[in-house]
CSV table of C-alpha atoms in Angstrom, one decimal:
chain,number,residue,atom,x,y,z
A,184,MET,CA,27.3,-10.3,29.9
A,185,ASP,CA,27.2,-6.5,30.4
A,186,PRO,CA,23.6,-5.5,30.1
A,187,MET,CA,24.3,-2.8,27.5
A,188,GLU,CA,26.3,-5.3,25.5
A,189,GLU,CA,23.4,-7.7,25.7
A,190,ILE,CA,21.0,-4.9,24.4
A,191,LYS,CA,23.5,-4.2,21.6
A,192,GLN,CA,23.3,-7.9,20.5
A,193,THR,CA,19.5,-7.6,20.6
A,194,PHE,CA,19.9,-4.5,18.4
A,195,PHE,CA,21.8,-6.5,15.7
A,196,ILE,CA,19.2,-9.3,15.9
A,197,GLU,CA,16.4,-6.8,15.5
A,198,CYS,CA,18.3,-5.2,12.5
A,199,GLU,CA,18.1,-8.6,10.6
A,200,ASP,CA,14.3,-8.4,10.9
A,201,LEU,CA,14.3,-4.7,9.9
A,202,LEU,CA,16.6,-5.4,6.9
A,203,GLU,CA,14.3,-8.2,5.8
A,204,GLU,CA,11.3,-5.8,6.1
A,205,LEU,CA,13.2,-3.1,4.3
A,206,ASN,CA,14.2,-5.4,1.4
A,207,ASP,CA,10.6,-6.8,1.0
A,208,GLY,CA,9.3,-3.3,0.8
A,209,LEU,CA,12.0,-2.2,-1.7
A,210,THR,CA,11.2,-5.2,-3.8
A,211,ALA,CA,7.5,-4.2,-3.8
A,212,MET,CA,8.4,-0.6,-4.7
A,213,SER,CA,10.6,-1.9,-7.5
A,214,ASP,CA,7.9,-4.1,-9.1
A,215,GLY,CA,5.2,-1.4,-8.6
A,216,SER,CA,3.1,-3.3,-6.1
A,217,ALA,CA,3.9,-1.0,-3.2
A,218,ASP,CA,1.3,1.1,-1.4
A,219,ALA,CA,1.7,4.0,1.0
A,220,GLU,CA,2.1,1.6,4.0
A,221,THR,CA,4.9,-0.2,2.2
A,222,VAL,CA,6.8,3.0,1.8
A,223,ASN,CA,6.1,3.8,5.5
A,224,ALA,CA,7.4,0.4,6.6
A,225,VAL,CA,10.6,0.8,4.6
A,226,PHE,CA,11.1,4.3,6.1
A,227,ARG,CA,10.4,3.0,9.6
A,228,ALA,CA,13.0,0.2,9.1
A,229,ALA,CA,15.7,2.6,8.1
A,230,HIS,CA,14.6,5.0,10.9
A,231,SER,CA,14.7,2.2,13.6
A,232,ILE,CA,18.1,1.1,12.5
A,233,LYS,CA,19.3,4.7,12.8
A,234,GLY,CA,17.8,5.1,16.2
A,235,GLY,CA,19.3,2.0,17.7
A,236,ALA,CA,22.7,2.7,16.0
A,237,GLY,CA,22.7,6.1,17.6
A,238,ALA,CA,22.4,4.7,21.1
A,239,PHE,CA,25.5,2.6,20.5
A,240,ALA,CA,27.6,5.4,18.8
A,241,LEU,CA,27.7,3.4,15.5
A,242,ASP,CA,28.3,6.7,13.7
A,243,ASP,CA,29.0,5.4,10.2
A,244,LEU,CA,25.8,3.4,10.3
A,245,VAL,CA,23.8,6.4,11.7
A,246,ARG,CA,25.2,8.7,9.0
A,247,PHE,CA,24.2,6.4,6.1
A,248,ALA,CA,20.9,5.3,7.6
A,249,HIS,CA,20.0,9.0,8.2
A,250,LYS,CA,20.6,9.9,4.5
A,251,PHE,CA,18.7,6.8,3.3
A,252,GLU,CA,15.8,7.6,5.7
A,253,THR,CA,15.7,11.2,4.6
A,254,THR,CA,15.4,10.2,0.9
A,255,LEU,CA,12.7,7.7,1.7
A,256,ASP,CA,10.9,10.4,3.7
A,257,GLU,CA,10.8,12.5,0.5
A,258,VAL,CA,9.0,9.6,-1.2
A,259,ARG,CA,6.8,9.1,1.8
A,260,GLN,CA,5.8,12.8,1.8
A,261,GLU,CA,5.1,12.6,-2.0
A,262,ARG,CA,7.8,15.2,-2.7
A,263,LEU,CA,9.8,12.8,-4.7
A,264,GLU,CA,8.6,10.4,-7.4
A,265,VAL,CA,9.9,6.9,-7.7
A,266,ASN,CA,11.6,6.1,-11.0
A,267,ALA,CA,14.1,3.6,-12.2
A,268,ASP,CA,17.1,5.7,-11.2
A,269,LEU,CA,15.9,6.2,-7.7
A,270,MET,CA,15.0,2.6,-7.3
A,271,SER,CA,18.5,1.6,-8.4
A,272,VAL,CA,19.9,3.9,-5.7
A,273,PHE,CA,17.4,2.6,-3.1
A,274,LEU,CA,18.2,-1.1,-3.8
A,275,ARG,CA,21.9,-0.5,-3.5
A,276,SER,CA,21.3,1.5,-0.4
A,277,GLY,CA,19.4,-1.4,1.1
A,278,ASP,CA,22.5,-3.6,0.5
A,279,MET,CA,24.8,-1.0,1.9
A,280,LEU,CA,22.7,-0.6,5.0
A,281,ALA,CA,23.0,-4.4,5.5
A,282,ASP,CA,26.7,-4.2,5.0
A,283,LEU,CA,27.1,-1.4,7.5
A,284,VAL,CA,25.0,-3.3,10.1
A,285,HIS,CA,27.1,-6.4,9.7
A,286,SER,CA,30.4,-4.5,9.7
A,287,SER,CA,29.3,-2.7,12.9
A,288,ARG,CA,28.3,-6.0,14.5
A,289,ASP,CA,31.5,-7.8,13.5
A,290,GLY,CA,33.8,-4.8,14.1
A,291,VAL,CA,35.3,-4.8,10.6
A,292,ASP,CA,35.9,-1.8,8.4
A,293,ILE,CA,33.9,-1.1,5.3
A,294,ASP,CA,34.8,0.7,2.1
A,295,ALA,CA,34.3,4.3,3.2
A,296,VAL,CA,34.6,5.7,-0.3
A,297,ALA,CA,31.8,3.4,-1.5
A,298,VAL,CA,29.6,4.7,1.4
A,299,ASP,CA,30.4,8.3,0.6
A,300,GLU,CA,29.6,7.7,-3.1
A,301,LEU,CA,26.2,6.2,-2.3
A,302,ILE,CA,25.5,9.0,0.1
A,303,ALA,CA,26.2,11.5,-2.7
A,304,GLU,CA,23.8,9.6,-5.0
A,305,LEU,CA,21.1,9.8,-2.3
A,306,GLU,CA,21.8,13.5,-1.8
A,307,ALA,CA,21.2,14.0,-5.5
A,308,PHE,CA,17.6,13.2,-4.7
A,309,CYS,CA,17.2,14.6,-1.2
A,310,GLY,CA,19.7,17.4,-0.9
A,311,SER,CA,22.8,17.5,1.3
A,312,ASP,CA,21.7,19.9,4.0
A,313,ASP,CA,18.3,18.6,5.2
A,314,ALA,CA,17.1,20.1,8.4
A,315,ALA,CA,17.3,16.8,10.3
A,316,GLY,CA,20.9,16.3,9.3
A,317,GLY,CA,22.1,18.0,12.4
A,318,GLU,CA,21.0,14.9,14.4
A,319,THR,CA,23.9,13.0,13.1
A,320,GLU,CA,26.2,15.6,14.4
A,321,GLU,CA,25.1,14.9,18.0
A,322,LYS,CA,27.4,12.9,20.1
A,323,THR,CA,25.9,9.5,20.5
A,324,ASP,CA,26.5,6.7,23.0
A,325,PHE,CA,23.5,7.0,25.3
A,326,GLN,CA,24.5,10.5,26.3
A,327,PRO,CA,23.1,13.6,24.7
A,328,MET,CA,19.6,14.9,25.1
A,329,ALA,CA,18.2,17.9,23.5
A,330,LEU,CA,15.5,19.8,25.4
A,331,ASP,CA,13.4,22.7,24.3
A,332,LEU,CA,14.9,25.8,25.9
A,333,ASP,CA,13.3,28.6,24.0
A,334,LEU,CA,10.7,29.8,26.5
A,335,ASP,CA,8.0,32.1,25.5
A,336,LEU,CA,5.8,31.5,28.5
A,337,ASP,CA,5.1,34.5,30.7
A,338,LEU,CA,8.1,33.9,32.8
A,339,GLY,CA,9.7,37.2,33.9
A,340,LEU,CA,13.2,36.5,35.1
A,341,GLY,CA,14.9,39.3,37.0
A,342,GLU,CA,18.4,38.7,38.2
A,343,GLU,CA,20.1,39.8,41.3
A,344,GLU,CA,17.6,42.2,42.7
A,345,GLU,CA,18.7,41.6,46.2
A,346,PRO,CA,22.2,41.4,47.6
A,347,SER,CA,23.4,37.8,47.7
A,348,PRO,CA,26.7,36.1,48.6
A,349,PRO,CA,29.0,36.4,45.6
A,350,SER,CA,28.5,32.8,44.4
A,351,LEU,CA,24.7,33.0,44.5
A,352,ASN,CA,22.2,34.4,42.0
A,353,ALA,CA,18.7,35.5,42.8
A,354,PHE,CA,16.0,35.3,40.2
A,355,ASN,CA,12.6,36.8,40.4
A,356,ILE,CA,10.1,34.8,38.3
A,357,LEU,CA,6.6,35.6,37.3
A,358,PHE,CA,5.0,32.3,36.5
A,359,ARG,CA,1.6,32.6,34.8
A,360,PRO,CA,0.6,29.3,33.2
A,361,ARG,CA,-2.1,29.0,30.6
A,362,LYS,CA,-4.6,26.2,30.7
A,363,GLU,CA,-2.7,24.2,28.0
A,364,LEU,CA,0.0,23.6,30.6
A,365,TYR,CA,-2.5,21.5,32.6
A,366,ALA,CA,-4.1,19.9,29.6
A,367,ASN,CA,-0.7,18.5,28.5
A,368,GLY,CA,-0.1,16.8,31.8
A,369,ASN,CA,2.2,19.3,33.4
A,370,GLU,CA,1.7,20.3,37.0
A,371,THR,CA,2.7,23.6,38.5
A,372,SER,CA,3.5,22.1,41.9
A,373,PHE,CA,6.1,19.7,40.4
A,374,LEU,CA,7.7,22.7,38.6
A,375,LEU,CA,7.9,24.6,41.8
A,376,ARG,CA,9.3,21.5,43.6
A,377,ALA,CA,12.0,21.2,40.8
A,378,LEU,CA,13.0,24.8,41.5
A,379,THR,CA,13.6,23.9,45.2
A,380,ASP,CA,16.3,21.4,44.0
A,381,LEU,CA,18.2,24.4,42.7
A,382,GLY,CA,18.3,26.5,45.9
A,383,THR,CA,16.2,28.5,48.2
A,384,VAL,CA,12.8,29.3,46.9
A,385,THR,CA,10.1,31.7,48.2
A,386,SER,CA,6.8,31.9,46.3
A,387,LYS,CA,3.6,33.7,46.5
A,388,CYS,CA,0.5,32.5,44.8
A,389,ASP,CA,-1.8,35.2,43.4
A,390,PHE,CA,-5.5,34.1,43.6
A,391,SER,CA,-6.9,37.5,42.5
A,392,ASN,CA,-8.0,36.1,39.1
A,393,VAL,CA,-10.0,33.2,40.5
A,394,PRO,CA,-13.6,33.8,39.7
A,395,LEU,CA,-16.7,32.9,41.7
A,396,LEU,CA,-17.5,29.2,41.7
A,397,ASP,CA,-20.4,29.5,39.2
A,398,GLU,CA,-18.0,31.2,36.7
A,399,LEU,CA,-15.0,29.0,37.3
A,400,ASP,CA,-13.7,26.9,34.4
A,401,PRO,CA,-12.5,23.7,36.1
A,402,GLU,CA,-10.0,23.2,33.4
A,403,GLY,CA,-8.9,26.8,33.2
A,404,ALA,CA,-5.8,28.5,34.6
A,405,CYS,CA,-6.3,31.4,36.8
A,406,LEU,CA,-3.4,31.2,39.3
A,407,GLU,CA,0.0,32.9,39.0
A,408,TRP,CA,3.1,32.8,41.1
A,409,ARG,CA,5.7,35.3,42.0
A,410,ILE,CA,8.8,33.3,42.8
A,411,THR,CA,12.3,34.1,44.0
A,412,VAL,CA,15.0,31.5,43.6
A,413,THR,CA,18.4,32.0,45.2
A,414,THR,CA,20.8,29.6,43.7
A,415,GLU,CA,24.3,28.9,42.6
A,416,PHE,CA,22.9,27.9,39.2
A,417,ASP,CA,22.7,30.3,36.2
A,418,GLU,CA,19.6,31.5,34.3
A,419,ALA,CA,19.8,28.8,31.7
A,420,GLN,CA,19.5,26.1,34.4
A,421,VAL,CA,16.6,27.9,36.1
A,422,ARG,CA,14.9,28.2,32.7
A,423,GLU,CA,15.5,24.5,32.1
A,424,VAL,CA,12.9,23.7,34.8
A,425,PHE,CA,10.3,25.3,32.6
A,426,ASP,CA,11.5,23.9,29.3
A,427,PHE,CA,8.5,21.6,28.7
A,428,VAL,CA,6.0,24.4,29.2
A,429,GLU,CA,7.6,26.9,26.9
A,430,SER,CA,4.4,27.9,25.2
A,431,ASP,CA,1.9,27.1,27.9
B,202,MET,CA,6.4,3.7,46.1
B,203,ALA,CA,8.1,3.5,42.8
B,204,LEU,CA,6.7,5.5,39.9
B,205,THR,CA,5.4,3.4,37.0
B,206,ILE,CA,6.6,4.2,33.5
B,207,LEU,CA,4.9,2.9,30.3
B,208,ALA,CA,7.4,3.0,27.4
B,209,VAL,CA,5.9,2.7,24.0
B,210,ASP,CA,8.4,2.1,21.1
B,211,ASP,CA,8.3,-0.3,18.2
B,212,SER,CA,12.0,-1.0,18.5
B,213,ARG,CA,12.8,-3.9,20.9
B,214,THR,CA,16.3,-2.4,21.3
B,215,MET,CA,14.8,0.9,22.5
B,216,ARG,CA,12.3,-0.9,24.8
B,217,ASP,CA,15.1,-2.9,26.4
B,218,MET,CA,17.3,0.1,26.7
B,219,LEU,CA,14.6,2.2,28.4
B,220,SER,CA,13.7,-0.7,30.7
B,221,PHE,CA,17.3,-1.2,31.7
B,222,ALA,CA,17.9,2.5,32.3
B,223,LEU,CA,14.7,3.3,34.1
B,224,LYS,CA,14.6,0.1,36.3
B,225,GLY,CA,18.1,1.0,37.3
B,226,ALA,CA,16.8,4.3,38.5
B,227,GLY,CA,14.2,2.7,40.6
B,228,PHE,CA,11.1,3.0,38.4
B,229,ASP,CA,8.7,0.2,37.6
B,230,VAL,CA,8.6,-0.2,33.8
B,231,SER,CA,6.1,-1.6,31.4
B,232,VAL,CA,6.5,-1.6,27.6
B,233,ALA,CA,4.2,-1.6,24.6
B,234,GLU,CA,5.1,-2.1,20.9
B,235,ASP,CA,3.1,0.6,19.3
B,236,GLY,CA,0.2,3.0,19.9
B,237,VAL,CA,-2.5,0.4,19.6
B,238,HIS,CA,-0.7,-1.8,22.1
B,239,GLY,CA,-0.1,1.1,24.4
B,240,LEU,CA,-3.8,2.0,24.6
B,241,GLU,CA,-4.6,-1.7,25.2
B,242,VAL,CA,-2.3,-2.0,28.2
B,243,LEU,CA,-3.0,1.4,29.6
B,244,PRO,CA,-5.8,0.4,32.0
B,245,ASP,CA,-3.7,-2.5,33.4
B,246,VAL,CA,-0.5,-0.5,33.8
B,247,CYS,CA,-2.0,2.8,35.0
B,248,PRO,CA,1.3,4.6,34.5
B,249,ASP,CA,2.5,7.7,36.3
B,250,VAL,CA,4.4,8.7,33.2
B,251,ILE,CA,4.3,7.6,29.6
B,252,ILE,CA,7.3,7.7,27.2
B,253,THR,CA,6.4,7.3,23.6
B,254,ASP,CA,8.2,7.1,20.2
B,255,MET,CA,6.6,8.9,17.2
B,256,ASN,CA,7.2,6.7,14.2
B,257,MET,CA,5.5,3.4,14.9
B,258,PRO,CA,3.3,1.0,12.8
B,259,ARG,CA,-0.4,0.6,13.3
B,260,MET,CA,-0.7,3.8,15.5
B,261,ASP,CA,2.0,6.4,15.7
B,262,GLY,CA,2.9,8.6,18.6
B,263,LEU,CA,0.5,11.4,17.7
B,264,GLY,CA,-2.4,9.0,17.5
B,265,PHE,CA,-1.4,7.4,20.8
B,266,ILE,CA,-1.1,10.7,22.6
B,267,LYS,CA,-4.6,11.8,21.3
B,268,GLY,CA,-6.0,8.5,22.4
B,269,VAL,CA,-4.6,8.9,26.0
B,270,ARG,CA,-5.8,12.5,26.2
B,271,SER,CA,-9.3,11.6,25.0
B,272,ASP,CA,-9.8,9.1,27.8
B,273,ASN,CA,-11.0,10.8,31.0
B,274,SER,CA,-9.3,8.2,33.2
B,275,PHE,CA,-5.8,8.9,31.8
B,276,ARG,CA,-5.9,12.4,30.3
B,277,ALA,CA,-3.8,13.9,33.0
B,278,ILE,CA,-0.8,11.5,32.7
B,279,PRO,CA,2.4,13.3,31.7
B,280,ILE,CA,3.6,12.1,28.3
B,281,LEU,CA,7.2,12.5,27.1
B,282,VAL,CA,7.9,12.1,23.4
B,283,LEU,CA,11.2,10.3,22.8
B,284,THR,CA,12.3,10.4,19.2
B,285,THR,CA,15.2,10.9,16.9
B,286,GLU,CA,13.3,13.7,15.2
B,287,SER,CA,13.5,17.3,16.3
B,288,GLY,CA,11.6,19.2,13.7
B,289,ALA,CA,9.6,22.2,15.0
B,290,GLU,CA,6.5,21.3,13.0
B,291,LEU,CA,6.3,17.8,14.5
B,292,LYS,CA,7.0,19.2,18.0
B,293,ALA,CA,4.1,21.6,17.5
B,294,LYS,CA,1.8,18.8,16.4
B,295,ALA,CA,2.8,16.7,19.4
B,296,ARG,CA,2.2,19.6,21.8
B,297,GLU,CA,-1.2,20.2,20.2
B,298,ALA,CA,-2.0,16.5,20.6
B,299,GLY,CA,-1.1,16.8,24.3
B,300,ALA,CA,2.5,15.9,24.7
B,301,THR,CA,4.0,17.1,28.0
B,302,GLY,CA,7.7,17.2,26.9
B,303,TRP,CA,10.0,16.2,24.1
B,304,ILE,CA,13.4,14.4,24.3
B,305,VAL,CA,15.6,13.6,21.4
B,306,LYS,CA,17.3,10.2,21.0
B,307,PRO,CA,19.8,9.1,21.8
B,308,PHE,CA,19.0,10.0,25.4
B,309,ASP,CA,21.0,10.7,28.4
B,310,LYS,CA,19.8,8.4,31.2
B,311,ASP,CA,20.3,10.9,34.0
B,312,LYS,CA,18.6,13.7,32.2
B,313,LEU,CA,15.7,11.5,31.2
B,314,VAL,CA,15.3,10.4,34.9
B,315,ALA,CA,15.5,14.1,35.9
B,316,ALA,CA,12.8,15.0,33.4
B,317,ILE,CA,10.5,12.2,34.6
B,318,ARG,CA,10.9,13.4,38.2
B,319,ARG,CA,10.2,16.9,37.1
B,320,ILE,CA,6.8,16.0,35.6
B,321,ALA,CA,5.6,13.3,38.0
B,322,ALA,CA,4.6,13.1,41.6
């Protein structure tokens, strides 16, 4: 069997366990015996189903699970109180989630109107334009990845200071890491190496801020680099090398 | 020598998917089911890179990252957070706890591999 198809079958088997966990939790919430961990477990079950479904581009399942998860999160964060109306919607949502899992597994259609109506009922409790809703708009199928690109590190990029062949860009970069960069497991030499994958790199390390040994903080950051990258790639792609150290 | 990746995720599907994708890219891959399990296997696995989910039972991703960073033997290991969530508040918390980078599920295999190579020797 195709390995991805095999993993997809594993996903549907895992869904059965998650649905059971979810239903047990909803039953406890319904009879008033649930504690915070019960609500967490119900939330995680819906969350895990959504996560796996996204990997296989099961978009209808992702869409419903996301709305269900979002409403559960409101309860989890104590922004929404459980009452009989909400429990009625939750219990029917548990059933709908199971139906969507099974229809996705068996490749059969489900009543889209009924799904939309229940989503509207969930939205009555959690709103229709929650911040995380954008996730469902992403293309799925093991493809997209969102990376942090909004740099605010001290990274001065100056473009095309020197003449270059028409198809090449030259970027001057001032790279001045703070100590948090090292504390979070990043390593400047790896970032410099990644730049070399983009084109020709010259760099000069400035040691002038390195104190005498008895004043040196071994976990501090006192080096900075002046780097020139000559590359066919654009500024966004150069910045992407630094995307994990945006605030470091 | 192949880099060793420790993937921590409570979803078996996601663990299988990460194993398949990363082994195919030439990495050695070990998995753990949650933060507690991740900290348990850490001394045996000695990973070059850790990939962790955020929402997990027993110990979530934040607790796990803090646990890794508080152990002098492992505090320098790069940790990538791999989650469906993309909220700025949670990202800030993860960074404060010591996360190296953040990737949103579903993931692109090639970009994940590129990110790993960018943060590991």
